[in-house]
């Protein structure tokens, strides 16, 4: 797991997905796009055009009900994993905790 300070790019609406681990058989899921901060040197000067890393993350359960808005600066704990499906490997990023900074 990795904890980072990130900026919210956008967040989708929460929806239900099937889960064998949930008591009701379904769990709420929401996708959020987070971008690393950057673009300035240590002296505060802009460093030309920079393209910061972006992460498309899944939020599950109670976290999926939380609402974040474009431009919010957050501290997020991300869990990176991979899985194979029909002979292809996919990376999955799960946001296990997100806290908005003031």
mmCIF file of N, CA and C in Angstrom:
data_model
loop_
_atom_site.group_PDB
_atom_site.id
_atom_site.type_symbol
_atom_site.label_atom_id
_atom_site.label_comp_id
_atom_site.label_asym_id
_atom_site.label_seq_id
_atom_site.Cartn_x
_atom_site.Cartn_y
_atom_site.Cartn_z
ATOM 1 N N UNK A 1 0.842 -1.177 0.000
ATOM 2 C CA UNK A 1 0.000 0.000 0.000
ATOM 3 C C UNK A 1 0.883 1.234 0.000
ATOM 4 N N UNK A 2 0.322 2.292 -0.527
ATOM 5 C CA UNK A 2 1.068 3.530 -0.653
ATOM 6 C C UNK A 2 0.145 4.691 -0.297
ATOM 7 N N UNK A 3 0.629 5.620 0.522
ATOM 8 C CA UNK A 3 -0.153 6.797 0.893
ATOM 9 C C UNK A 3 0.431 8.005 0.184
ATOM 10 N N UNK A 4 -0.439 8.784 -0.476
ATOM 11 C CA UNK A 4 0.000 9.924 -1.274
ATOM 12 C C UNK A 4 -0.933 11.107 -1.057
ATOM 13 N N UNK A 5 -0.400 12.302 -1.301
ATOM 14 C CA UNK A 5 -1.233 13.502 -1.372
ATOM 15 C C UNK A 5 -1.550 13.699 -2.849
ATOM 16 N N UNK A 6 -2.839 13.753 -3.168
ATOM 17 C CA UNK A 6 -3.295 13.789 -4.556
ATOM 18 C C UNK A 6 -4.399 14.820 -4.725
ATOM 19 N N UNK A 7 -4.683 15.161 -5.976
ATOM 20 C CA UNK A 7 -5.778 16.077 -6.289
ATOM 21 C C UNK A 7 -6.856 15.301 -7.034
ATOM 22 N N UNK A 8 -8.117 15.556 -6.685
ATOM 23 C CA UNK A 8 -9.248 14.885 -7.335
ATOM 24 C C UNK A 8 -9.467 15.491 -8.720
ATOM 25 N N UNK A 9 -9.531 14.634 -9.737
ATOM 26 C CA UNK A 9 -9.828 15.060 -11.101
ATOM 27 C C UNK A 9 -11.327 14.931 -11.349
ATOM 28 N N UNK A 10 -11.892 13.774 -11.002
ATOM 29 C CA UNK A 10 -13.343 13.559 -11.113
ATOM 30 C C UNK A 10 -13.721 12.292 -10.351
ATOM 31 N N UNK A 11 -15.005 12.191 -10.048
ATOM 32 C CA UNK A 11 -15.535 11.024 -9.343
ATOM 33 C C UNK A 11 -16.849 10.636 -9.993
ATOM 34 N N UNK A 12 -17.031 9.339 -10.202
ATOM 35 C CA UNK A 12 -18.277 8.841 -10.772
ATOM 36 C C UNK A 12 -19.316 8.598 -9.690
ATOM 37 N N UNK A 13 -20.475 8.157 -10.118
ATOM 38 C CA UNK A 13 -21.556 7.838 -9.191
ATOM 39 C C UNK A 13 -21.363 6.435 -8.621
ATOM 40 N N UNK A 14 -21.810 6.237 -7.403
ATOM 41 C CA UNK A 14 -21.725 4.918 -6.766
ATOM 42 C C UNK A 14 -22.757 3.980 -7.397
ATOM 43 N N UNK A 15 -22.385 2.702 -7.496
ATOM 44 C CA UNK A 15 -23.294 1.682 -8.018
ATOM 45 C C UNK A 15 -23.051 0.387 -7.254
ATOM 46 N N UNK A 16 -24.007 -0.530 -7.335
ATOM 47 C CA UNK A 16 -23.909 -1.800 -6.609
ATOM 48 C C UNK A 16 -23.236 -2.861 -7.468
ATOM 49 N N UNK A 17 -22.369 -3.656 -6.830
ATOM 50 C CA UNK A 17 -21.739 -4.799 -7.490
ATOM 51 C C UNK A 17 -21.894 -6.015 -6.593
ATOM 52 N N UNK A 18 -21.876 -7.193 -7.193
ATOM 53 C CA UNK A 18 -21.987 -8.421 -6.407
ATOM 54 C C UNK A 18 -20.699 -8.669 -5.639
ATOM 55 N N UNK A 19 -20.855 -9.140 -4.396
ATOM 56 C CA UNK A 19 -19.697 -9.445 -3.560
ATOM 57 C C UNK A 19 -20.024 -10.623 -2.658
ATOM 58 N N UNK A 20 -19.207 -11.656 -2.732
ATOM 59 C CA UNK A 20 -19.398 -12.822 -1.870
ATOM 60 C C UNK A 20 -19.052 -12.491 -0.421
ATOM 61 N N UNK A 21 -18.272 -11.433 -0.209
ATOM 62 C CA UNK A 21 -17.838 -11.066 1.139
ATOM 63 C C UNK A 21 -18.877 -10.229 1.891
ATOM 64 N N UNK A 22 -19.796 -9.598 1.170
ATOM 65 C CA UNK A 22 -20.799 -8.742 1.808
ATOM 66 C C UNK A 22 -21.967 -9.580 2.316
ATOM 67 N N UNK A 23 -22.544 -9.156 3.444
ATOM 68 C CA UNK A 23 -23.680 -9.877 4.033
ATOM 69 C C UNK A 23 -24.873 -9.919 3.088
ATOM 70 N N UNK A 24 -25.120 -8.813 2.392
ATOM 71 C CA UNK A 24 -26.277 -8.724 1.500
ATOM 72 C C UNK A 24 -25.990 -9.266 0.106
ATOM 73 N N UNK A 25 -24.748 -9.602 -0.171
ATOM 74 C CA UNK A 25 -24.386 -10.108 -1.490
ATOM 75 C C UNK A 25 -24.005 -9.021 -2.474
ATOM 76 N N UNK A 26 -24.203 -7.748 -2.079
ATOM 77 C CA UNK A 26 -23.791 -6.630 -2.929
ATOM 78 C C UNK A 26 -23.028 -5.612 -2.095
ATOM 79 N N UNK A 27 -22.237 -4.809 -2.775
ATOM 80 C CA UNK A 27 -21.465 -3.757 -2.117
ATOM 81 C C UNK A 27 -21.452 -2.543 -3.042
ATOM 82 N N UNK A 28 -21.379 -1.355 -2.476
ATOM 83 C CA UNK A 28 -21.310 -0.132 -3.269
ATOM 84 C C UNK A 28 -19.894 0.052 -3.804
ATOM 85 N N UNK A 29 -19.810 0.524 -5.043
ATOM 86 C CA UNK A 29 -18.513 0.784 -5.677
ATOM 87 C C UNK A 29 -18.589 2.116 -6.405
ATOM 88 N N UNK A 30 -17.499 2.846 -6.381
ATOM 89 C CA UNK A 30 -17.428 4.134 -7.054
ATOM 90 C C UNK A 30 -16.011 4.304 -7.585
ATOM 91 N N UNK A 31 -15.877 4.857 -8.775
ATOM 92 C CA UNK A 31 -14.556 5.116 -9.334
ATOM 93 C C UNK A 31 -14.194 6.585 -9.165
ATOM 94 N N UNK A 32 -12.919 6.837 -8.900
ATOM 95 C CA UNK A 32 -12.427 8.198 -8.723
ATOM 96 C C UNK A 32 -11.088 8.313 -9.444
ATOM 97 N N UNK A 33 -10.856 9.466 -10.073
ATOM 98 C CA UNK A 33 -9.587 9.729 -10.746
ATOM 99 C C UNK A 33 -8.805 10.717 -9.887
ATOM 100 N N UNK A 34 -7.587 10.313 -9.516
ATOM 101 C CA UNK A 34 -6.725 11.132 -8.665
ATOM 102 C C UNK A 34 -5.434 11.437 -9.410
ATOM 103 N N UNK A 35 -4.908 12.674 -9.246
ATOM 104 C CA UNK A 35 -3.676 13.095 -9.923
ATOM 105 C C UNK A 35 -2.640 13.519 -8.894
ATOM 106 N N UNK A 36 -1.389 13.125 -9.135
ATOM 107 C CA UNK A 36 -0.299 13.551 -8.262
ATOM 108 C C UNK A 36 -0.114 15.059 -8.366
ATOM 109 N N UNK A 37 0.327 15.668 -7.276
ATOM 110 C CA UNK A 37 0.629 17.094 -7.281
ATOM 111 C C UNK A 37 1.997 17.295 -7.911
ATOM 112 N N UNK A 38 2.233 18.473 -8.450
ATOM 113 C CA UNK A 38 3.546 18.743 -9.029
ATOM 114 C C UNK A 38 3.493 19.934 -9.956
ATOM 115 N N UNK A 39 4.543 20.055 -10.737
ATOM 116 C CA UNK A 39 4.590 21.144 -11.701
ATOM 117 C C UNK A 39 5.404 22.333 -11.245
ATOM 118 N N UNK A 40 5.946 22.296 -10.029
ATOM 119 C CA UNK A 40 6.768 23.403 -9.537
ATOM 120 C C UNK A 40 8.067 22.856 -8.961
ATOM 121 N N UNK A 41 9.111 23.637 -9.115
ATOM 122 C CA UNK A 41 10.399 23.258 -8.544
ATOM 123 C C UNK A 41 10.383 23.533 -7.050
ATOM 124 N N UNK A 42 11.450 23.156 -6.367
ATOM 125 C CA UNK A 42 11.529 23.403 -4.922
ATOM 126 C C UNK A 42 11.571 24.893 -4.624
ATOM 127 N N UNK A 43 11.987 25.719 -5.616
ATOM 128 C CA UNK A 43 12.004 27.177 -5.422
ATOM 129 C C UNK A 43 10.651 27.804 -5.742
ATOM 130 N N UNK A 44 9.688 27.012 -6.197
ATOM 131 C CA UNK A 44 8.351 27.520 -6.478
ATOM 132 C C UNK A 44 8.138 27.952 -7.917
ATOM 133 N N UNK A 45 9.135 27.781 -8.781
ATOM 134 C CA UNK A 45 8.989 28.176 -10.186
ATOM 135 C C UNK A 45 8.316 27.049 -10.973
ATOM 136 N N UNK A 46 7.512 27.453 -11.951
ATOM 137 C CA UNK A 46 6.904 26.456 -12.838
ATOM 138 C C UNK A 46 7.991 25.775 -13.647
ATOM 139 N N UNK A 47 7.847 24.492 -13.882
ATOM 140 C CA UNK A 47 8.838 23.725 -14.635
ATOM 141 C C UNK A 47 8.287 23.336 -16.005
ATOM 142 N N UNK A 48 7.907 24.292 -16.790
ATOM 143 C CA UNK A 48 7.404 23.976 -18.127
ATOM 144 C C UNK A 48 6.132 23.149 -18.049
ATOM 145 N N UNK A 49 5.869 22.407 -19.102
ATOM 146 C CA UNK A 49 4.680 21.548 -19.125
ATOM 147 C C UNK A 49 5.020 20.234 -18.442
ATOM 148 N N UNK A 50 4.297 19.925 -17.402
ATOM 149 C CA UNK A 50 4.497 18.645 -16.729
ATOM 150 C C UNK A 50 3.197 17.868 -16.770
ATOM 151 N N UNK A 51 3.324 16.593 -16.858
ATOM 152 C CA UNK A 51 2.167 15.721 -16.905
ATOM 153 C C UNK A 51 2.286 14.759 -15.734
ATOM 154 N N UNK A 52 1.517 15.022 -14.709
ATOM 155 C CA UNK A 52 1.601 14.226 -13.484
ATOM 156 C C UNK A 52 0.861 12.902 -13.657
ATOM 157 N N UNK A 53 1.278 11.913 -12.890
ATOM 158 C CA UNK A 53 0.629 10.602 -12.920
ATOM 159 C C UNK A 53 -0.813 10.712 -12.448
ATOM 160 N N UNK A 54 -1.700 9.969 -13.107
ATOM 161 C CA UNK A 54 -3.100 9.883 -12.694
ATOM 162 C C UNK A 54 -3.432 8.433 -12.387
ATOM 163 N N UNK A 55 -4.328 8.247 -11.436
ATOM 164 C CA UNK A 55 -4.750 6.914 -11.018
ATOM 165 C C UNK A 55 -6.269 6.837 -11.078
ATOM 166 N N UNK A 56 -6.793 5.803 -11.724
ATOM 167 C CA UNK A 56 -8.228 5.521 -11.680
ATOM 168 C C UNK A 56 -8.398 4.470 -10.596
ATOM 169 N N UNK A 57 -9.075 4.848 -9.524
ATOM 170 C CA UNK A 57 -9.174 3.998 -8.335
ATOM 171 C C UNK A 57 -10.624 3.609 -8.074
ATOM 172 N N UNK A 58 -10.790 2.449 -7.480
ATOM 173 C CA UNK A 58 -12.105 2.009 -7.019
ATOM 174 C C UNK A 58 -12.216 2.307 -5.531
ATOM 175 N N UNK A 59 -13.378 2.785 -5.122
ATOM 176 C CA UNK A 59 -13.698 2.958 -3.702
ATOM 177 C C UNK A 59 -14.855 2.015 -3.415
ATOM 178 N N UNK A 60 -14.765 1.253 -2.329
ATOM 179 C CA UNK A 60 -15.785 0.255 -2.011
ATOM 180 C C UNK A 60 -16.471 0.557 -0.684
ATOM 181 N N UNK A 61 -17.697 0.043 -0.536
ATOM 182 C CA UNK A 61 -18.419 0.127 0.733
ATOM 183 C C UNK A 61 -18.746 1.553 1.139
ATOM 184 N N UNK A 62 -18.524 1.866 2.421
ATOM 185 C CA UNK A 62 -18.842 3.194 2.949
ATOM 186 C C UNK A 62 -18.043 4.296 2.265
ATOM 187 N N UNK A 63 -16.817 3.990 1.854
ATOM 188 C CA UNK A 63 -15.990 4.991 1.178
ATOM 189 C C UNK A 63 -16.616 5.413 -0.152
ATOM 190 N N UNK A 64 -17.321 4.498 -0.810
ATOM 191 C CA UNK A 64 -17.965 4.807 -2.090
ATOM 192 C C UNK A 64 -19.073 5.842 -1.929
ATOM 193 N N UNK A 65 -19.621 5.972 -0.734
ATOM 194 C CA UNK A 65 -20.682 6.949 -0.479
ATOM 195 C C UNK A 65 -20.123 8.347 -0.235
ATOM 196 N N UNK A 66 -18.824 8.456 0.011
ATOM 197 C CA UNK A 66 -18.202 9.767 0.242
ATOM 198 C C UNK A 66 -18.125 10.527 -1.078
ATOM 199 N N UNK A 67 -18.302 11.833 -0.989
ATOM 200 C CA UNK A 67 -18.299 12.662 -2.196
ATOM 201 C C UNK A 67 -17.099 13.597 -2.165
ATOM 202 N N UNK A 68 -16.311 13.555 -3.248
ATOM 203 C CA UNK A 68 -15.181 14.456 -3.419
ATOM 204 C C UNK A 68 -15.392 15.210 -4.723
ATOM 205 N N UNK A 69 -14.814 16.400 -4.818
ATOM 206 C CA UNK A 69 -15.060 17.258 -5.968
ATOM 207 C C UNK A 69 -13.761 17.630 -6.662
ATOM 208 N N UNK A 70 -13.865 17.963 -7.944
ATOM 209 C CA UNK A 70 -12.700 18.340 -8.734
ATOM 210 C C UNK A 70 -11.908 19.431 -8.017
ATOM 211 N N UNK A 71 -10.612 19.209 -7.890
ATOM 212 C CA UNK A 71 -9.740 20.180 -7.240
ATOM 213 C C UNK A 71 -9.503 19.923 -5.768
ATOM 214 N N UNK A 72 -10.314 19.064 -5.139
ATOM 215 C CA UNK A 72 -10.075 18.724 -3.729
ATOM 216 C C UNK A 72 -8.693 18.093 -3.593
ATOM 217 N N UNK A 73 -7.951 18.503 -2.571
ATOM 218 C CA UNK A 73 -6.662 17.882 -2.267
ATOM 219 C C UNK A 73 -6.913 16.876 -1.151
ATOM 220 N N UNK A 74 -6.467 15.642 -1.375
ATOM 221 C CA UNK A 74 -6.762 14.552 -0.452
ATOM 222 C C UNK A 74 -5.498 13.767 -0.121
ATOM 223 N N UNK A 75 -5.543 13.090 1.018
ATOM 224 C CA UNK A 75 -4.538 12.084 1.351
ATOM 225 C C UNK A 75 -5.214 10.748 1.101
ATOM 226 N N UNK A 76 -4.634 9.948 0.220
ATOM 227 C CA UNK A 76 -5.251 8.675 -0.154
ATOM 228 C C UNK A 76 -4.275 7.527 0.053
ATOM 229 N N UNK A 77 -4.792 6.443 0.617
ATOM 230 C CA UNK A 77 -4.025 5.202 0.721
ATOM 231 C C UNK A 77 -4.505 4.293 -0.399
ATOM 232 N N UNK A 78 -3.569 3.900 -1.267
ATOM 233 C CA UNK A 78 -3.897 3.113 -2.448
ATOM 234 C C UNK A 78 -3.266 1.732 -2.356
ATOM 235 N N UNK A 79 -4.031 0.724 -2.774
ATOM 236 C CA UNK A 79 -3.514 -0.644 -2.828
ATOM 237 C C UNK A 79 -3.481 -1.075 -4.293
ATOM 238 N N UNK A 80 -2.303 -1.426 -4.759
ATOM 239 C CA UNK A 80 -2.099 -1.831 -6.143
ATOM 240 C C UNK A 80 -2.084 -3.355 -6.223
ATOM 241 N N UNK A 81 -2.822 -3.906 -7.174
ATOM 242 C CA UNK A 81 -2.817 -5.360 -7.361
ATOM 243 C C UNK A 81 -3.040 -5.662 -8.841
ATOM 244 N N UNK A 82 -2.769 -6.896 -9.218
ATOM 245 C CA UNK A 82 -3.021 -7.337 -10.591
ATOM 246 C C UNK A 82 -3.850 -8.613 -10.550
ATOM 247 N N UNK A 83 -4.579 -8.848 -11.611
ATOM 248 C CA UNK A 83 -5.305 -10.103 -11.745
ATOM 249 C C UNK A 83 -5.363 -10.481 -13.224
ATOM 250 N N UNK A 84 -5.555 -11.758 -13.463
ATOM 251 C CA UNK A 84 -5.616 -12.255 -14.829
ATOM 252 C C UNK A 84 -7.057 -12.605 -15.163
ATOM 253 N N UNK A 85 -7.476 -12.234 -16.374
ATOM 254 C CA UNK A 85 -8.828 -12.528 -16.838
ATOM 255 C C UNK A 85 -8.747 -12.846 -18.326
ATOM 256 N N UNK A 86 -9.189 -14.013 -18.703
ATOM 257 C CA UNK A 86 -9.198 -14.478 -20.091
ATOM 258 C C UNK A 86 -7.834 -14.287 -20.760
ATOM 259 N N UNK A 87 -6.789 -14.665 -20.039
ATOM 260 C CA UNK A 87 -5.443 -14.628 -20.592
ATOM 261 C C UNK A 87 -4.772 -13.267 -20.608
ATOM 262 N N UNK A 88 -5.440 -12.241 -20.085
ATOM 263 C CA UNK A 88 -4.849 -10.904 -20.034
ATOM 264 C C UNK A 88 -4.651 -10.495 -18.585
ATOM 265 N N UNK A 89 -3.617 -9.706 -18.329
ATOM 266 C CA UNK A 89 -3.335 -9.228 -16.981
ATOM 267 C C UNK A 89 -3.796 -7.781 -16.852
ATOM 268 N N UNK A 90 -4.500 -7.488 -15.760
ATOM 269 C CA UNK A 90 -5.026 -6.155 -15.497
ATOM 270 C C UNK A 90 -4.516 -5.660 -14.153
ATOM 271 N N UNK A 91 -4.280 -4.355 -14.068
ATOM 272 C CA UNK A 91 -3.912 -3.755 -12.793
ATOM 273 C C UNK A 91 -5.162 -3.138 -12.180
ATOM 274 N N UNK A 92 -5.285 -3.280 -10.882
ATOM 275 C CA UNK A 92 -6.414 -2.712 -10.157
ATOM 276 C C UNK A 92 -5.858 -1.839 -9.042
ATOM 277 N N UNK A 93 -6.446 -0.656 -8.873
ATOM 278 C CA UNK A 93 -6.037 0.243 -7.800
ATOM 279 C C UNK A 93 -7.253 0.466 -6.908
ATOM 280 N N UNK A 94 -7.119 0.106 -5.653
ATOM 281 C CA UNK A 94 -8.191 0.260 -4.680
ATOM 282 C C UNK A 94 -7.811 1.357 -3.695
ATOM 283 N N UNK A 95 -8.665 2.357 -3.559
ATOM 284 C CA UNK A 95 -8.463 3.392 -2.546
ATOM 285 C C UNK A 95 -9.054 2.855 -1.245
ATOM 286 N N UNK A 96 -8.191 2.571 -0.274
ATOM 287 C CA UNK A 96 -8.671 2.003 0.988
ATOM 288 C C UNK A 96 -9.024 3.082 1.997
ATOM 289 N N UNK A 97 -8.509 4.299 1.795
ATOM 290 C CA UNK A 97 -8.817 5.414 2.697
ATOM 291 C C UNK A 97 -8.554 6.715 1.956
ATOM 292 N N UNK A 98 -9.471 7.670 2.065
ATOM 293 C CA UNK A 98 -9.282 8.997 1.474
ATOM 294 C C UNK A 98 -9.769 10.031 2.481
ATOM 295 N N UNK A 99 -8.918 11.021 2.743
ATOM 296 C CA UNK A 99 -9.267 12.107 3.661
ATOM 297 C C UNK A 99 -9.000 13.427 2.950
ATOM 298 N N UNK A 100 -10.000 14.309 2.926
ATOM 299 C CA UNK A 100 -9.838 15.619 2.292
ATOM 300 C C UNK A 100 -9.026 16.527 3.206
ATOM 301 N N UNK A 101 -8.050 17.233 2.610
ATOM 302 C CA UNK A 101 -7.282 18.232 3.347
ATOM 303 C C UNK A 101 -7.984 19.572 3.206
ATOM 304 N N UNK A 102 -7.877 20.403 4.221
ATOM 305 C CA UNK A 102 -8.539 21.718 4.158
ATOM 306 C C UNK A 102 -7.680 22.737 3.474
#
